Tab-separated table of C-alpha atoms and ligand atoms in Angstrom:
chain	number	residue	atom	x	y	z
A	1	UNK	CA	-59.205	-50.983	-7.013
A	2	UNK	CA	-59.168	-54.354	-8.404
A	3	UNK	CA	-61.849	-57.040	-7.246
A	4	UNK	CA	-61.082	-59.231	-4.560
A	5	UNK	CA	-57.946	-62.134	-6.624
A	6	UNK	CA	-59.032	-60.272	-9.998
A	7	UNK	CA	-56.214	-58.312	-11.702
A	8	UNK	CA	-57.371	-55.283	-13.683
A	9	UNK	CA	-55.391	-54.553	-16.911
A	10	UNK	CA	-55.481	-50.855	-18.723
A	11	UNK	CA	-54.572	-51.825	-22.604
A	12	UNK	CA	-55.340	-51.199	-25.449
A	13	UNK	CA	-55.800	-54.023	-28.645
A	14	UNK	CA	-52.417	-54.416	-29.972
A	15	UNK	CA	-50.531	-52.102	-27.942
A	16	UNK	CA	-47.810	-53.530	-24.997
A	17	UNK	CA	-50.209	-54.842	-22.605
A	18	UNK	CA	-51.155	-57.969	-24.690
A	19	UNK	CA	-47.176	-58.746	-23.820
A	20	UNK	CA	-48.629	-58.658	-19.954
A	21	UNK	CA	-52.456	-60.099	-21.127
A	22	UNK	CA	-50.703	-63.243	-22.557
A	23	UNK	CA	-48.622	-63.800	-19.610
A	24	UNK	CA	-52.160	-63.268	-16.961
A	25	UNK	CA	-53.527	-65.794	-19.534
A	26	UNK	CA	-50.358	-68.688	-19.112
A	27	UNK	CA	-50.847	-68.409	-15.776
A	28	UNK	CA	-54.796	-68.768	-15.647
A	29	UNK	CA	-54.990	-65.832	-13.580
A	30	UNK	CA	-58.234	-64.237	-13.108
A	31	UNK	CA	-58.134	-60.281	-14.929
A	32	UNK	CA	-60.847	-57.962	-16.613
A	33	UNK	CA	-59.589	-55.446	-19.370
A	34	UNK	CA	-60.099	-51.542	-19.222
A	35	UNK	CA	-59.985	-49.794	-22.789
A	36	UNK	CA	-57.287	-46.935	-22.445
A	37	UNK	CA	-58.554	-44.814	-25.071
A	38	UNK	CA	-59.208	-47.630	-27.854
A	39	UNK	CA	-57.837	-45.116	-30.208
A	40	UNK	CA	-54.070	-45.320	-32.277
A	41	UNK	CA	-53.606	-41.442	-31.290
A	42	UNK	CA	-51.574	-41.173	-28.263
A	43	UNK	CA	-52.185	-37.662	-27.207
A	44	UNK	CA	-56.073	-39.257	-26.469
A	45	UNK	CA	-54.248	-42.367	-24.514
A	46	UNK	CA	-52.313	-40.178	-22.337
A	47	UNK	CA	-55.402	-38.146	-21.656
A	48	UNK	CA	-57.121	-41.696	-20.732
A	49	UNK	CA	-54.600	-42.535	-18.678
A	50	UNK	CA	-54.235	-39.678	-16.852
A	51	UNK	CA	-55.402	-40.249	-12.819
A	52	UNK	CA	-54.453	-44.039	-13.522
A	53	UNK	CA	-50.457	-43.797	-14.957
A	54	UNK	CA	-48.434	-40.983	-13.943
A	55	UNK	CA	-46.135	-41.771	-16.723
A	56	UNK	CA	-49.630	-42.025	-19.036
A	57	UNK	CA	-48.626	-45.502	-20.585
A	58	UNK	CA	-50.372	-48.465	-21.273
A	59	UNK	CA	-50.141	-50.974	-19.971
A	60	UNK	CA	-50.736	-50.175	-16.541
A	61	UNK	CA	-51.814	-52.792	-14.002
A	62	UNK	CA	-53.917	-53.030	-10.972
A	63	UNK	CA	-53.156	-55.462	-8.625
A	64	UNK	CA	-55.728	-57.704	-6.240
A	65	UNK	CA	-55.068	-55.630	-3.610
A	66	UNK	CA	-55.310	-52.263	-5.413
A	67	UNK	CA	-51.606	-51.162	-5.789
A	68	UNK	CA	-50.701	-49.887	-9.339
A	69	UNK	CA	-47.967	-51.294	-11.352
A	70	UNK	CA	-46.348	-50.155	-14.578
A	71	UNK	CA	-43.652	-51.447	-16.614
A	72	UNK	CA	-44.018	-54.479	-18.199
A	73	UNK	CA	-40.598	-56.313	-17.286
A	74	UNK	CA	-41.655	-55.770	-13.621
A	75	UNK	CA	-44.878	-57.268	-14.202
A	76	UNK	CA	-43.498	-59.924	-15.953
A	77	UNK	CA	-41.398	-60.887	-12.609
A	78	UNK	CA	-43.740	-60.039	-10.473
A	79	UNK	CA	-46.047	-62.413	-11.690
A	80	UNK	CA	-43.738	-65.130	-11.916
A	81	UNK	CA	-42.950	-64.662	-7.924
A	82	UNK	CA	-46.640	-64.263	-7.170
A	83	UNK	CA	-47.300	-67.680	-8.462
A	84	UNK	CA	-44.605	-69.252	-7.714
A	85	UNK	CA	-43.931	-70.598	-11.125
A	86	UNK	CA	-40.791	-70.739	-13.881
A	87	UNK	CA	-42.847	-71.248	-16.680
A	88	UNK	CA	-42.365	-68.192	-17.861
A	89	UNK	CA	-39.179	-66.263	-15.703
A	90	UNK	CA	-36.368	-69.184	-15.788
A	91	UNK	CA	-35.852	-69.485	-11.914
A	92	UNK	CA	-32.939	-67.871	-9.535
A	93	UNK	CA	-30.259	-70.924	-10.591
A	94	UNK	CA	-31.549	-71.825	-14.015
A	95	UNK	CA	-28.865	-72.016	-17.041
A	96	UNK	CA	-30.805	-69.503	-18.782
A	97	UNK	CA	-31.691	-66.979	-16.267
A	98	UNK	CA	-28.753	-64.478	-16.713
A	99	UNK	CA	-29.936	-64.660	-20.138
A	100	UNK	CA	-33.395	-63.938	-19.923
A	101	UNK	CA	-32.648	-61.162	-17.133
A	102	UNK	CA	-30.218	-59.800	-19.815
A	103	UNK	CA	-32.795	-59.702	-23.227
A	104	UNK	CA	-35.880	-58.741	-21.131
A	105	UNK	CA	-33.665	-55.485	-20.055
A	106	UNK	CA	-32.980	-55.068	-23.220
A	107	UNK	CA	-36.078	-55.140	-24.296
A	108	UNK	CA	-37.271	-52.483	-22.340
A	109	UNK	CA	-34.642	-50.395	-22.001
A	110	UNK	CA	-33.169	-50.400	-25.689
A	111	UNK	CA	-35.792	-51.520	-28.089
A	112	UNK	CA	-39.524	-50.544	-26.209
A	113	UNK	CA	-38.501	-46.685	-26.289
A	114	UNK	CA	-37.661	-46.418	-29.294
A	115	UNK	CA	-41.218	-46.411	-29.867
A	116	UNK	CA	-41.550	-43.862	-27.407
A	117	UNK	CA	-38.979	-41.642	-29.561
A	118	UNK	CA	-40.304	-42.378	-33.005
A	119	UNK	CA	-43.879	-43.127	-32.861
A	120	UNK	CA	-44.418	-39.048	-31.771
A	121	UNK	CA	-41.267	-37.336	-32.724
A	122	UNK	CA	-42.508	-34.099	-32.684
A	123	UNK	CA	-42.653	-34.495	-29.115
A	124	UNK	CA	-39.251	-34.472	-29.103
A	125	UNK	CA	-37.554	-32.466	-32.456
A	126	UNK	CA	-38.676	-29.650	-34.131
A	127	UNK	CA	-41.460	-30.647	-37.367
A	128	UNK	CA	-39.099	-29.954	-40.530
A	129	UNK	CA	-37.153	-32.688	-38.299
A	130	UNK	CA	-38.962	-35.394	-37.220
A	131	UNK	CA	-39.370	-37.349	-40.193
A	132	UNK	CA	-35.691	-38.034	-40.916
A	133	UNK	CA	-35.587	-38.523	-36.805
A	134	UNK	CA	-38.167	-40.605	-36.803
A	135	UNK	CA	-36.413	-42.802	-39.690
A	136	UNK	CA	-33.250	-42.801	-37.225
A	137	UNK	CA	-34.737	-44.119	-34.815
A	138	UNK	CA	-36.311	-46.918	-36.561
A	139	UNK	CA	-33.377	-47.462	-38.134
A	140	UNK	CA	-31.081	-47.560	-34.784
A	141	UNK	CA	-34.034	-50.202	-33.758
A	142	UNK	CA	-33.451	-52.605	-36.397
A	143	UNK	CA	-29.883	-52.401	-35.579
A	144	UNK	CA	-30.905	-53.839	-31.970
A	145	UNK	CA	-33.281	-56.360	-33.157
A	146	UNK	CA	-30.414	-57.666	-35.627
A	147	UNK	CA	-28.506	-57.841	-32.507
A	148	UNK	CA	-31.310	-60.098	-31.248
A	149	UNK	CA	-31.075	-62.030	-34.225
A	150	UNK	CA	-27.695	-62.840	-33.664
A	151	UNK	CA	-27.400	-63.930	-29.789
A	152	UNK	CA	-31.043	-65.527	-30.531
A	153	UNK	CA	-30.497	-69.750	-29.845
A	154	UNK	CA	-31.156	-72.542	-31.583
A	155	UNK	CA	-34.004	-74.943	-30.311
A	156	UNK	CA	-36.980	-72.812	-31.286
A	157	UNK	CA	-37.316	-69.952	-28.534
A	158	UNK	CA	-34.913	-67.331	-28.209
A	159	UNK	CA	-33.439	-68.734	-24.979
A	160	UNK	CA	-32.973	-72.160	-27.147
A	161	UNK	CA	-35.274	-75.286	-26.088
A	162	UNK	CA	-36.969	-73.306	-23.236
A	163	UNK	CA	-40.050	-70.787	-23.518
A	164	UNK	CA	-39.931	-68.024	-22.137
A	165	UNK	CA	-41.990	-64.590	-21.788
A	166	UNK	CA	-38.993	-63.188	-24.269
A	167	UNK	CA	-41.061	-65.128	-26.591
A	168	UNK	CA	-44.003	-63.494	-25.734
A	169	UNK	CA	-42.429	-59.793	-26.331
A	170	UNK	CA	-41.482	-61.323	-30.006
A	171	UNK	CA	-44.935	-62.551	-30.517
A	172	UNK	CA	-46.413	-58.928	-29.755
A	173	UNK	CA	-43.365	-56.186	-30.892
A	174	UNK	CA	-42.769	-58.237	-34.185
A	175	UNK	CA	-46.658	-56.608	-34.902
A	176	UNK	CA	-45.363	-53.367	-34.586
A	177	UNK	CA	-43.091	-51.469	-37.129
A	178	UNK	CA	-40.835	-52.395	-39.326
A	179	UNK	CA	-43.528	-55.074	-39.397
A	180	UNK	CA	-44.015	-58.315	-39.863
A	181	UNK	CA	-42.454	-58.892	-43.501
A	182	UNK	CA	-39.162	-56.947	-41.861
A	183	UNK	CA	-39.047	-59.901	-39.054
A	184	UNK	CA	-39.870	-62.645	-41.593
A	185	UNK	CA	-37.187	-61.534	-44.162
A	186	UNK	CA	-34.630	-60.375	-42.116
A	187	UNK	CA	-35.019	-62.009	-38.450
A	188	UNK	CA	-36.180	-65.431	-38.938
A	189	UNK	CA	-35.401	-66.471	-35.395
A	190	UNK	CA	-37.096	-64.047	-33.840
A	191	UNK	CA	-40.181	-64.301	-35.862
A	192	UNK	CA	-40.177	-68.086	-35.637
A	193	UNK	CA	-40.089	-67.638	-31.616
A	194	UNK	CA	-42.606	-65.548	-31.564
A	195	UNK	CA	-45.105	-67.383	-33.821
A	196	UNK	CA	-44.432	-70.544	-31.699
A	197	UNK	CA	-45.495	-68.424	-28.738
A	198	UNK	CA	-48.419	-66.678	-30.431
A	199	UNK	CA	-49.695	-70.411	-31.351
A	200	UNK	CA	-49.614	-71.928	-27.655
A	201	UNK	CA	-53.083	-72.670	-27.185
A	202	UNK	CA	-53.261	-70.358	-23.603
A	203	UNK	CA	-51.807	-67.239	-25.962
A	204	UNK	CA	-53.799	-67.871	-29.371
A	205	UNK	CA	-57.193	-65.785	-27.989
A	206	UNK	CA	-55.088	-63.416	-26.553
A	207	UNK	CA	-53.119	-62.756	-29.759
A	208	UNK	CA	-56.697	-63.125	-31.430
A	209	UNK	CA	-58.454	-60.309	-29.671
A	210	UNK	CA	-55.306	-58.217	-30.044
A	211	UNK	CA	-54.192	-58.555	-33.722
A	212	UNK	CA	-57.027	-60.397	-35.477
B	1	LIG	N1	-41.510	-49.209	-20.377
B	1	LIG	C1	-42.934	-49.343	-20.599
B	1	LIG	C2	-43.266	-48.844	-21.997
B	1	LIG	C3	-44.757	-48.690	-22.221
B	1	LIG	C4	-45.068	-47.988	-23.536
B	1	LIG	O1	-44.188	-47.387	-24.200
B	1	LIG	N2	-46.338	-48.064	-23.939
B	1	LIG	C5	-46.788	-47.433	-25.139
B	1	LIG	C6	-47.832	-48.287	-25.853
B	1	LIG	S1	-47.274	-49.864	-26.401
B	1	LIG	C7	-47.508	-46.142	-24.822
B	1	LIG	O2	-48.260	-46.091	-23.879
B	1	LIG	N3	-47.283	-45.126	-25.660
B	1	LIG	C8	-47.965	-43.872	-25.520
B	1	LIG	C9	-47.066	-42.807	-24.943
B	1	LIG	O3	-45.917	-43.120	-24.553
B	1	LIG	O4	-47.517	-41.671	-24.903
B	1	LIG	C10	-43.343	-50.791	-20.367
B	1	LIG	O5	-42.530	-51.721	-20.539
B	1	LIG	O6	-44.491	-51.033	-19.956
């Protein structure tokens, strides 16, 4: 159970809960950190998680009051209603909210498991297959971030003039594979969004401790 106002976050450096780290840190929230394995093999992160995550994914979060949550898009809302604030979640009749409601699904529900798929494939296809599944996979997920590319708007975040914690996705997943040169080269608006939102001085430490 999580101290009395003090969220307790399950991550690991690098990994999907600095997307929900950054946000704790925008909104000055109090949180302590809890190493889920500190290890890049996954079958020793599921074993950490287990008794914490029933789906054995980080991040997992522990709320004030003790209740788990998982997922990151419904900890992204979630915090936004808890504190009352639209810095992050454009609010209920905000020009961009259809839009942000729209990429952060997208998000998670298109892009984030594809990690899930290709980071382990043997999990899923037999050996003599998973290499030329896993390069499917990656390659169906550069098909969705070109997507992203495309309905990304001008102004500097992906929503246009207004940051948002889409940006804060792009500043973590465009870390993660194809890799940075990929995003630089062949999605410059994504990659600008997130380095805008990896340099706001509330997210710089965060990014620091993740991916320095
Ligand atoms: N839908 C989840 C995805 C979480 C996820 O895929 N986490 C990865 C790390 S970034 C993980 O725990 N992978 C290990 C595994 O799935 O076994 C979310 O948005 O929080």
């Amino acid at each position: 159970m999580g101290n009395s106002g003090t969220f307790r976050l399950y991550q690991n450096p690098g990994w999907g809960s600095a997307i929900v780290e950054a946000q704790l840190a925008v909104y000055g929230l109090p949180y302590e950190l809890v190493a889920a394995g500190g290890t890049s093999d996954p079958a020793a992160v599921q074993e950490a998680m287990r008794g914490v995550n029933p789906v054995l994914q980080v991040p997992a979060l522990i709320l004030p009051g003790g209740e788990l949550m998982t997922e990151t898009a419904a900890m992204t809302l979630y915090l936004a209603d808890m504190t009352g604030s639209d810095t992050l979640v454009p609010g209920a009749t905000a020009p961009e909210r259809a839009a942000f409601l729209r990429w952060l699904v997208f998000l998670v529900a298109a892009v984030y498991p594809s990690f899930t798929y290709a980071d382990v494939p043997t999990r899923f296809v037999p050996a003599d297959g998973a290499d030329a599944f896993q390069a499917a996979v990656i390659g169906h997920r550069k098909v969705m971030w070109r997507v992203m590319e495309t309905e990304a708007r001008n102004g500097g975040w992906f929503l246009g003039s207004r940051f948002s914690a889409i940006d804060i996705y792009l500043a973590v997943m465009t870390h993660w594979r194809p890799g940075e040169a990929w995003f630089q080269t062949e999605t410059p608006k994504l990659w600008a969004a997130g380095t805008a939102a990896a340099s706001r001085p509330e997210i710089a430490p965060v990014m620091a401790r993740n991916f320095g």
